[in-house]
Coordinates of C-alpha atoms in Angstrom, one line a residue:
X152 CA -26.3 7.4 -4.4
X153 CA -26.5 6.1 -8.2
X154 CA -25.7 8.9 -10.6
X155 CA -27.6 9.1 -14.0
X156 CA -25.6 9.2 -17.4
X157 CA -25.6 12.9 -17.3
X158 CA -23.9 13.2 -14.6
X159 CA -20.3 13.4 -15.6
X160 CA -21.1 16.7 -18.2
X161 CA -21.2 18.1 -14.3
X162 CA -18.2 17.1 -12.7
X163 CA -15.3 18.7 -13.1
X164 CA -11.8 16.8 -13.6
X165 CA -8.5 17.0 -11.1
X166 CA -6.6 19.0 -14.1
X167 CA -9.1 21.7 -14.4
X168 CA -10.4 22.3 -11.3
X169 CA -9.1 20.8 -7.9
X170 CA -12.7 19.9 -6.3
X171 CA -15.6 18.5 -8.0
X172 CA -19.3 19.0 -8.0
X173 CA -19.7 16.0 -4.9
X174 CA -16.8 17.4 -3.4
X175 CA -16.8 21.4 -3.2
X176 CA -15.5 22.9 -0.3
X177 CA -17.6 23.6 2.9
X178 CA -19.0 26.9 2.8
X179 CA -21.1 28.3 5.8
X180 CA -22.2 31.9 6.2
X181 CA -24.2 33.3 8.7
X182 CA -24.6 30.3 10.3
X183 CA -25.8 28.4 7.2
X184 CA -24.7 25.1 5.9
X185 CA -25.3 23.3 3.1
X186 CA -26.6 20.1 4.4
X187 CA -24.7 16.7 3.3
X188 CA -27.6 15.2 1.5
X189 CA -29.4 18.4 -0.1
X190 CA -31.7 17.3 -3.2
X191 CA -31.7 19.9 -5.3
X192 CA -35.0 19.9 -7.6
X193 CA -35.1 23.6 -8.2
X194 CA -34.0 23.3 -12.1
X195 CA -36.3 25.9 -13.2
X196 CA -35.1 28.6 -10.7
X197 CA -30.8 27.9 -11.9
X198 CA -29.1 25.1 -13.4
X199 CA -25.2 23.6 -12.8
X200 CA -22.9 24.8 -15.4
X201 CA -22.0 21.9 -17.9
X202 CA -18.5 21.1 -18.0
X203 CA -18.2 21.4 -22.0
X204 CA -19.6 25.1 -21.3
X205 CA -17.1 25.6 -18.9
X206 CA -14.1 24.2 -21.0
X207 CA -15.0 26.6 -24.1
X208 CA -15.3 29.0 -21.5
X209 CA -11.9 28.6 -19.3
X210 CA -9.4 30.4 -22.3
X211 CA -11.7 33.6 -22.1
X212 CA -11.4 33.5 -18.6
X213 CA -7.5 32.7 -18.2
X214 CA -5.8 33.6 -20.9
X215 CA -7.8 35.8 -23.6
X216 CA -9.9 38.3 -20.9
X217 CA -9.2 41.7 -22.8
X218 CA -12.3 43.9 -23.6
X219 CA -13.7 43.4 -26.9
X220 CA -14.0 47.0 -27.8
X221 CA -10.4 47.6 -27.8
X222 CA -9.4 46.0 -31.5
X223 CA -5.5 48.5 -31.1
X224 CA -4.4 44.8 -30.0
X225 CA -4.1 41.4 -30.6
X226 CA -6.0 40.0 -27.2
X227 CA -9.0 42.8 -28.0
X228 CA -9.2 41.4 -31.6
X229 CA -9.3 37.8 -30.5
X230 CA -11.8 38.6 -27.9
X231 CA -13.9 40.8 -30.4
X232 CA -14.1 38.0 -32.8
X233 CA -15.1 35.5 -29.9
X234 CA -17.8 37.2 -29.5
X235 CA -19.0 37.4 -33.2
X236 CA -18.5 34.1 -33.4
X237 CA -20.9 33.2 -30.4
X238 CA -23.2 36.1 -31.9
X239 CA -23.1 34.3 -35.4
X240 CA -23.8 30.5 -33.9
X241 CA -26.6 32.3 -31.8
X242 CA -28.4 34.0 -34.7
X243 CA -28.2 30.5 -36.7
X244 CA -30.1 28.2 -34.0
X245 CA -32.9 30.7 -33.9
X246 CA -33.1 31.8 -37.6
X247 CA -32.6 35.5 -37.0
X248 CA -29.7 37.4 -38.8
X249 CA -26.2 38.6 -36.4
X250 CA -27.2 41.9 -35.5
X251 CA -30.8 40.7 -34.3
X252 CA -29.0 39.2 -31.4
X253 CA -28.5 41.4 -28.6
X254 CA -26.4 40.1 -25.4
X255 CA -27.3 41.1 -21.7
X256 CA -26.5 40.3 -18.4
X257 CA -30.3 38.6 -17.7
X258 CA -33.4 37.0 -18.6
X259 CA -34.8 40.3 -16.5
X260 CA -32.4 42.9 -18.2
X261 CA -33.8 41.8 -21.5
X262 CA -37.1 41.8 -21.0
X263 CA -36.6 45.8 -19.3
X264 CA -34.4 46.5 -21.6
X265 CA -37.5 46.5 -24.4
X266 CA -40.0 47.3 -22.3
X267 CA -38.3 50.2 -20.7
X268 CA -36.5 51.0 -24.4
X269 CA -39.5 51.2 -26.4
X270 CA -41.9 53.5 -24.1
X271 CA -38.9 56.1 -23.8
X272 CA -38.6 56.0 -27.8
X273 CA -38.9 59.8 -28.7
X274 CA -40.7 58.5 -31.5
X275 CA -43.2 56.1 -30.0
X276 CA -46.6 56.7 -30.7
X277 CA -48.6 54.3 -29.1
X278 CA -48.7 53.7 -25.0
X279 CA -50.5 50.9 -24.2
X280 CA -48.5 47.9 -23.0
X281 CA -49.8 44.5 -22.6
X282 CA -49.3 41.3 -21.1
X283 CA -50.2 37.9 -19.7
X284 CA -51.5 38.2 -16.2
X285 CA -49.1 34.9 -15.8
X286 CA -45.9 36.7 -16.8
X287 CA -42.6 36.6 -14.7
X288 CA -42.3 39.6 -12.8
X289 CA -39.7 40.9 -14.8
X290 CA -42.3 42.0 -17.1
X291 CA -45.0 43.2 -14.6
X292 CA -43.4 44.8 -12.4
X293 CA -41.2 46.4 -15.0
X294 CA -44.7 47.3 -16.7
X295 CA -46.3 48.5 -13.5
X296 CA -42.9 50.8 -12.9
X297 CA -43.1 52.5 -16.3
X298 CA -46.8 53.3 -15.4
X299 CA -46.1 55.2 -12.0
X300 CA -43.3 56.8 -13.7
X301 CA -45.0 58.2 -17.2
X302 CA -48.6 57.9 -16.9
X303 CA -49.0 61.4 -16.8
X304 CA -45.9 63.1 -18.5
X305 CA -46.3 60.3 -21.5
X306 CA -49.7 58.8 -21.2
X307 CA -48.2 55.3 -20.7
X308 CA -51.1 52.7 -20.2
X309 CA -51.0 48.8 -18.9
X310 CA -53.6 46.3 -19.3
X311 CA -53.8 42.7 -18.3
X312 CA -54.5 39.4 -20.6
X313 CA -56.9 37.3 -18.6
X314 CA -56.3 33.8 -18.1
X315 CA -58.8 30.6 -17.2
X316 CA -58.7 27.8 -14.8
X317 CA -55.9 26.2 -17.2
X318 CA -54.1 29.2 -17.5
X319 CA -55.0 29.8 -21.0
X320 CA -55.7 33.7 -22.2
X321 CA -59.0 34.5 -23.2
X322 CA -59.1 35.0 -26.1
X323 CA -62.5 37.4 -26.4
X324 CA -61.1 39.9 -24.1
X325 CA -57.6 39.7 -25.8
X326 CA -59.8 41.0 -29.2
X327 CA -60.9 44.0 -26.7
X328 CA -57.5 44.6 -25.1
X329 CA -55.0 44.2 -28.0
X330 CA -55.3 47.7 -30.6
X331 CA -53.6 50.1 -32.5
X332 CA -53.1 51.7 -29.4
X333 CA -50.8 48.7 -28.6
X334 CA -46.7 49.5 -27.9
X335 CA -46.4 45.3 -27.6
X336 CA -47.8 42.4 -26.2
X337 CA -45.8 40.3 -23.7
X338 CA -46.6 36.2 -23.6
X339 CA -44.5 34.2 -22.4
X340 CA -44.7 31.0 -24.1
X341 CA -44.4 28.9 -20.5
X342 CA -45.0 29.7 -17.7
X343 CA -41.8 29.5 -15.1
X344 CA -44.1 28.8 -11.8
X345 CA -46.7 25.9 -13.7
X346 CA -44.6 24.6 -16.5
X347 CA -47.8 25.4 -18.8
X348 CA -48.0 25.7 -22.6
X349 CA -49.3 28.9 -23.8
X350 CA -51.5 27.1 -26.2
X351 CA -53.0 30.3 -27.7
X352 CA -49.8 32.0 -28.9
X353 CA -51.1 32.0 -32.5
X354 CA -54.1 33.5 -32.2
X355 CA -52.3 36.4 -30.2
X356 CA -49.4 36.9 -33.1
X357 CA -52.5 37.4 -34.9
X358 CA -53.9 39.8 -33.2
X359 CA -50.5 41.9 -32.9
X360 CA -50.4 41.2 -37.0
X361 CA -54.0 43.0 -36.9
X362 CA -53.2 45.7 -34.7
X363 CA -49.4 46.0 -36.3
X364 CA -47.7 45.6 -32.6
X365 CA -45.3 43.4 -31.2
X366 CA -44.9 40.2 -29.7
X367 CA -42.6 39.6 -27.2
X368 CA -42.1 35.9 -26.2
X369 CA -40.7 35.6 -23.4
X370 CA -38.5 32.1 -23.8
X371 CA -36.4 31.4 -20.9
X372 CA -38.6 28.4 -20.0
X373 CA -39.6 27.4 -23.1
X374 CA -36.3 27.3 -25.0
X375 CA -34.9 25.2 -21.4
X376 CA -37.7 22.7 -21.7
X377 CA -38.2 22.2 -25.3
X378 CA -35.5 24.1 -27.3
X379 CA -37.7 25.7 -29.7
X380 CA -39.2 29.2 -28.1
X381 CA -43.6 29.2 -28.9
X382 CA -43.5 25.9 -31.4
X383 CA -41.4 28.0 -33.9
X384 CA -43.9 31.2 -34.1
X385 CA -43.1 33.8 -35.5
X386 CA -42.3 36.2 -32.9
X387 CA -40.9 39.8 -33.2
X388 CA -38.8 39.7 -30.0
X389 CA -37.8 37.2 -27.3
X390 CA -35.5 36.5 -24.3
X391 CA -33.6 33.7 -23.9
X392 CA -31.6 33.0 -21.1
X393 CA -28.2 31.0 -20.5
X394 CA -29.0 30.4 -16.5
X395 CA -31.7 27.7 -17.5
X396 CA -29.7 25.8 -19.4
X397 CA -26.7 24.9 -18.2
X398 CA -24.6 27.8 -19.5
X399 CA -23.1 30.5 -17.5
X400 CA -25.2 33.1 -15.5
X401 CA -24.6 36.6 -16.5
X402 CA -25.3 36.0 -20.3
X403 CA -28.7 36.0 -21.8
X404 CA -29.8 37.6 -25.0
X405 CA -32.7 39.7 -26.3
X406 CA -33.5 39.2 -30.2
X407 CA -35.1 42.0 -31.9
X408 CA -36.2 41.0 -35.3
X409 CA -35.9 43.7 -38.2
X410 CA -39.7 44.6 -39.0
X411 CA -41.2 47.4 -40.9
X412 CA -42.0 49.6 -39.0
X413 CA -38.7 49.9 -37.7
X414 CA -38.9 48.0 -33.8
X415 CA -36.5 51.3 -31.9
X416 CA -36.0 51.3 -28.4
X417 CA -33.6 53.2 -26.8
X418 CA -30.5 52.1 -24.8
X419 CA -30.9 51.8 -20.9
X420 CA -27.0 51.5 -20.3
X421 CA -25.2 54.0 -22.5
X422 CA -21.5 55.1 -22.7
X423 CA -19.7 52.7 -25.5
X424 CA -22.0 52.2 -27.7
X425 CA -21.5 47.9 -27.6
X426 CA -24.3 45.8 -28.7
X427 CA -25.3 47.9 -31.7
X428 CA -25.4 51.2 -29.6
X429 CA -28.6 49.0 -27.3
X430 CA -26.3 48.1 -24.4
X431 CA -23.1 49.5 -23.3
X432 CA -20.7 47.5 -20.8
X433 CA -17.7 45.9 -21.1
X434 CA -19.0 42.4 -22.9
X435 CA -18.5 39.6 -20.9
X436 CA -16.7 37.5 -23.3
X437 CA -16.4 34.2 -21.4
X438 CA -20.3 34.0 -20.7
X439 CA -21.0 34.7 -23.7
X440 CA -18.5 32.0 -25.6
X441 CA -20.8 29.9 -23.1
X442 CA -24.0 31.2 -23.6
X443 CA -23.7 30.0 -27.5
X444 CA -22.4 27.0 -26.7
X445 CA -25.0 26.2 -24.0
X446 CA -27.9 26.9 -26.5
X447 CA -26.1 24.6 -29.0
X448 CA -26.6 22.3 -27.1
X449 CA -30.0 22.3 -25.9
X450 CA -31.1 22.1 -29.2
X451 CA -28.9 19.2 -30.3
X452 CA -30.1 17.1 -27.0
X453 CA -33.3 18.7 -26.7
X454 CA -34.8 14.7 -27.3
X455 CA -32.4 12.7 -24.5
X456 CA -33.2 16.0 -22.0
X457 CA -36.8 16.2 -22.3
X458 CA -37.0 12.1 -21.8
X459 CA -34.9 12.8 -19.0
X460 CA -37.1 15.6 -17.8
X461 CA -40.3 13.3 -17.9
X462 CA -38.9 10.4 -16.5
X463 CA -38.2 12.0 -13.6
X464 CA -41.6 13.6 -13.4
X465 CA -43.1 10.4 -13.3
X466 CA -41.1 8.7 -11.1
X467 CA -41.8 12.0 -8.2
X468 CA -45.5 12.5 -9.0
X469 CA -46.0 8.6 -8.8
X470 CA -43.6 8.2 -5.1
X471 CA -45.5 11.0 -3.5
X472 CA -49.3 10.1 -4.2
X473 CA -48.5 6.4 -2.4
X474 CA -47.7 8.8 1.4
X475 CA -50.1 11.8 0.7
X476 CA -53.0 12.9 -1.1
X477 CA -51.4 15.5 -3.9
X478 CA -52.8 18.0 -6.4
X479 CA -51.6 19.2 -9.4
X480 CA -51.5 22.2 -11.5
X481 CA -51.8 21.8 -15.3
X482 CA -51.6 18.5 -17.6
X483 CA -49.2 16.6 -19.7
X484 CA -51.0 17.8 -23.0
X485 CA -50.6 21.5 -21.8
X486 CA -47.5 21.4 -19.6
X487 CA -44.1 20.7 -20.4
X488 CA -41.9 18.0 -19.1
X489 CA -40.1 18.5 -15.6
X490 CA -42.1 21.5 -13.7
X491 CA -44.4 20.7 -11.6
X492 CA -46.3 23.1 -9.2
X493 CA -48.4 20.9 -6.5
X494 CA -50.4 21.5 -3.0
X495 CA -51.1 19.1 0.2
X496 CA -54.2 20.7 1.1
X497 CA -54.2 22.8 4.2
X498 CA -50.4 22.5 4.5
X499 CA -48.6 26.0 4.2
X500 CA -46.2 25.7 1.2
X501 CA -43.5 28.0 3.0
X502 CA -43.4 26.3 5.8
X503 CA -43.6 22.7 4.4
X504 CA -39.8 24.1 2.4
X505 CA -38.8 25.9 5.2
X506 CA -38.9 22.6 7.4
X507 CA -37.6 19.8 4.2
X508 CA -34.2 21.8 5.3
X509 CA -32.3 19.0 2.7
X510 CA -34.8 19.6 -0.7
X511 CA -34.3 22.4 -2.9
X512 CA -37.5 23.7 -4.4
X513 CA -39.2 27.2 -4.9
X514 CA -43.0 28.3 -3.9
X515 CA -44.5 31.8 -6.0
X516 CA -42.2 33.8 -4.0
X517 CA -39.5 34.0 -1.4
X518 CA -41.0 37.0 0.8
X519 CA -43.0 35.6 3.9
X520 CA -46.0 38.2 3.5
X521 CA -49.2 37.2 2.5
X522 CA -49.8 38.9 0.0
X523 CA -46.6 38.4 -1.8
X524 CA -46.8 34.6 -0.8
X525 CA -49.7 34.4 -2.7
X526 CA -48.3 33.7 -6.3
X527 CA -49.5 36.1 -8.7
X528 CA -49.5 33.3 -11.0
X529 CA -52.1 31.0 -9.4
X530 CA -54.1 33.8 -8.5
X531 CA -54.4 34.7 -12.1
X532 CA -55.9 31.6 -12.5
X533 CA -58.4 32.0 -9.9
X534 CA -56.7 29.4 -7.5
X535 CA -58.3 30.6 -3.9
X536 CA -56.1 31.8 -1.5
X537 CA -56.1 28.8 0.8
X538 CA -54.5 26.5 -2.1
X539 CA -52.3 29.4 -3.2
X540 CA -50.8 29.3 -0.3
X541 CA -50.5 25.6 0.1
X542 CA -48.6 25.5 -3.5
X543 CA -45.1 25.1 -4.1
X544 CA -42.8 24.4 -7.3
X545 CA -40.2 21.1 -7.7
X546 CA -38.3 21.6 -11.1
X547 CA -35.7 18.4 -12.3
X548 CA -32.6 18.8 -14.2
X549 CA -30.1 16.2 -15.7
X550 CA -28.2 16.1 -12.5
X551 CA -31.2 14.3 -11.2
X552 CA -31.4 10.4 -10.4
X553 CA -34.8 8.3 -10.2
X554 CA -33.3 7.4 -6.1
X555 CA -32.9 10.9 -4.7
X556 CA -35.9 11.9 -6.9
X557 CA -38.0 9.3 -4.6
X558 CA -36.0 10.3 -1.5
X559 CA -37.6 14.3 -2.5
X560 CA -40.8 12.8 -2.5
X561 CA -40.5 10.8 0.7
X562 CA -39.5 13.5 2.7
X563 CA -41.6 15.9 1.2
X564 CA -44.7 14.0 1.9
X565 CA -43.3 13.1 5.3
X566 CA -42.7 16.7 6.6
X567 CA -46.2 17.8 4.9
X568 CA -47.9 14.8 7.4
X569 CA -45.9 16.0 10.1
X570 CA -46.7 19.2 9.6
X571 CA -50.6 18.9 9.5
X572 CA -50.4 16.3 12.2
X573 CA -49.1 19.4 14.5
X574 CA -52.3 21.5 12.8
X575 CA -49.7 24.3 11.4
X576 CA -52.0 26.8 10.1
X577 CA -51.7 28.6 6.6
X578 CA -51.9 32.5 7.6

C-alpha cells in the first residue's frame, strides 16, 4: 500500500527500536487479533507517537529517569530542569507565563482537576457550573458527580448551554443561564464527536467578562486540528492534550491564567506538593519532554497537517457517496478538517463497526445500551433517535494514504449494504 510523506515521522529505525510500525509483533489476547489489513481512521480518539517525539523522549526514559523532586543529585537536577525547560517552551507557544502551565496525566484529569478544584475551594462563593450540552464527558459527567455529591452540603448547581441543529449555543438562553452566580463556564472550542467550530465562543467570553466568571476552553480537539485553541480567545483556562497530537499519552496540561480575582482551586492529588502545590505525583519526565515537543510541532506544521487532514476528507466523503447514500453532520465553514461524524439511514452504527472488523473508527460511545448508544452529543442537537443511532465517527491522521482511505470507504459502504440488505434492525 503507498505510504504518504508523513509516513516515515512514524516508523521507527533498526538502531532504536528492533520492529517498526508495519512490522510490530503479533499480539493476540483473549482471542483478539489485530487483523493484517486494519485501517485505522480513528485519529480523533489516539494518535501514533511521532518518532522525533520519541527520540527527545528515549534519554528520559533510558538513561536520565530520576524523580524531578529530588535536586540532592545530579540525575534529579537534570531531570528537574527537563521539565522546566518543556514547561518554559509550553508557556511560550500559548502566550501564558511558566507557572500558568500545569502538567497532568489527561485531557480528563485536567478538566476534573478544575472543575473538582474550584467547587471544593474553601473560599468559593459562587456554585453554579456551566457548560455546553456538547461537551466531552469529562466535563459532564464530572459536573453531574460534583452535583450528587454537594448539592446539599454546598449548594452546588449545574446548568446546560443549549445548542441548535448546527450545534451552535443559543445564545438568548446563555444571557439567562450565565450570572454572578457562575463558578465557570465550560466550551469546548470543537467538538471531539462532530468536528464543529464553536462559532459563538466570543460572545460567551463576553458573557463570563459580564458576569466576572471563567471560561474554560476545552482544547484537545481544537489545538490537534488547528493548532491555535478558540481562534486565539482570550480564555481563562484550557486543556490541551498530548494524546491528539502525536506526543506521548500520559501528559497533558491544564493552563490557569493569573486573573484578578485570584482563579484558586484546590489540589485533587496531594502529598509533594509538585506542579505548584495543584498536583502531586512523581512527574513523568519523558512525556512531558514529549508533550512540549509534540505541541511544537503542531504549531510549526499546523498548514501541511491541516491540508493533509482535508485532503483526506475529501477523498473518503467523495469514495463513499458513489456505493451508498451518506449524511453528514456539520459543514466545511463550521467544521474542522479531518472529523467526520456520518449515518446510512436505517443502518445501526454499532453494528455496521462491529461487522467492518479491519476499519478503525468510533460511534458516541462504546457501551452497547441504548441509551448510552445514543450520543449525548447528537442528541443535544436534536438529532432523533433513529439517526442517532445510525451515526458513527471516521477521524484521519498523517499516517493516512488517499488508497486505504478509499479502501475505508469501500468497505464501509459495502458492510452498511450488506447489512440493510439482511434488514438488521436499529434497537
Amino acid at each position: 500500500m503507498p505510504k504518504n510523506n508523513f509516513m516515515n515521522n512514524f516508523m521507527l529505525p533498526p538502531n532504536l527500536m528492533n520492529t517498526s510500525k508495519d512490522n510490530v509483533p503479533n499480539i493476540t489476547f483473549g482471542g483478539v487479533s489485530l487483523p493484517e489489513k486494519t485501517i485505522y481512521i480513528d485519529f480523533a480518539s489516539s494518535t501514533p507517537l511521532d518518532i522525533r517525539v520519541f527520540q527527545e523522549m528515549s534519554p528520559w526514559m533510558l538513561g536520565y529517569f530520576a524523580n524531578a523532586a529530588n535536586r540532592t543529585h545530579p540525575m534529579g537536577e537534570l531531570t528537574e530542569y527537563a521539565i522546566g525547560v518543556a514547561r518554559t517552551n509550553m508557556a511560550s507557544l500559548f502566550n501564558v507565563t511558566f507557572d500558568e502551565v500545569i502538567f497532568t496525566s489527561s485531557a480528563t484529569e485536567s478538566n476534573n482537576l478544575l472543575l473538582r478544584g474550584l467547587v471544593e475551594n474553601p473560599h468559593r462563593k459562587r456554585n453554579k457550573i456551566v457548560f455546553c450540552a456538547t461537551e466531552h464527558s469529562s466535563i459532564v459527567a464530572t459536573a453531574i458527580s460534583l452535583f450528587e455529591s454537594y448539592s446539599k452540603t454546598l449548594g452546588i448547581q449545574i446548568e446546560e448551554l443549549p445548542v441548535d441543529q448546527n450545534g451552535q449555543i443559543i445564545m438568548n438562553e446563555a444571557e439567562r443561564i450565565i450570572n454572578k452566580d457562575t463558578i465557570c463556564v465550560c466550551v469546548m472550542d470543537v467538538n471531539n464527536e462532530t468536528g464543529i467550530f464553536q462559532t459563538k465562543m466570543h460572545e460567551i467570553k463576553n458573557l463570563c467578562v459580564k458576569a466576572e466568571t471563567i471560561l474554560h476552553v476545552d482544547a484537545s480537539q481544537g489545538f490537534a486540528r488547528t493548532s491555535t485553541i478558540a481562534n486565539n480567545i482570550d480564555f481563562d483556562t484550557a486543556t490541551i492534550s498530548s494524546s491528539k497530537i502525536y506526543g506521548p499519552k500520559g501528559a497533558a496540561a491544564l493552563i490557569i491564567k493569573k486573573r484578578r480575582p485570584k482563579i484558586r482551586i484546590e489540589p485533587q492529588l496531594t502529598g509533594g506538593g509538585h506542579e505548584f502545590n495543584l498536583r502531586s505525583s512523581t512527574p513523568n519526565a519523558a512525556a512531558i519532554v514529549g508533550f512540549a515537543l509534540a505541541c511544537s510541532l503542531q504549531i510549526q506544521e499546523s498548514q501541511q497537517r491541516i491540508k493533509h487532514f482535508k485532503k483526506m476528507e475529501q477523498v473518503f466523503c467523495n469514495e463513499i457517496q458513489k456505493y451508498i447514500k451518506t449524511y453528514f453532520y456539520g459543514n466545511e465553514t463550521n467544521k474542522v478538517p479531518g472529523i467526520v461524524t456520518l449515518y446510512f439511514s436505517g443502518v445501526n452504527a454499532m453494528k455496521l463497526l462491529e461487522e467492518s472488523k479491519t476499519i478503525c473508527a468510533s460511534v458516541g460511545s462504546a457501551c452497547k445500551t441504548l441509551q448510552a448508544t445514543a450520543s449525548h452529543v447528537l442528541v443535544a442537537m436534536g438529532v432523533d433517535l433513529e439517526h442517532t443511532l445510525s451515526s458513527f465517527r471516521v477521524s484521519f491522521g498523517l499516517t493516512n494514504s488517499e488508497d486505504e482511505v478509499r479502501e475505508a470507504a469501500r468497505h464501509l459502504a459495502a458492510t452498511a449494504i450488506k447489512l440493510r440488505d439482511n434488514s438488521a434492525t436499529l434497537l
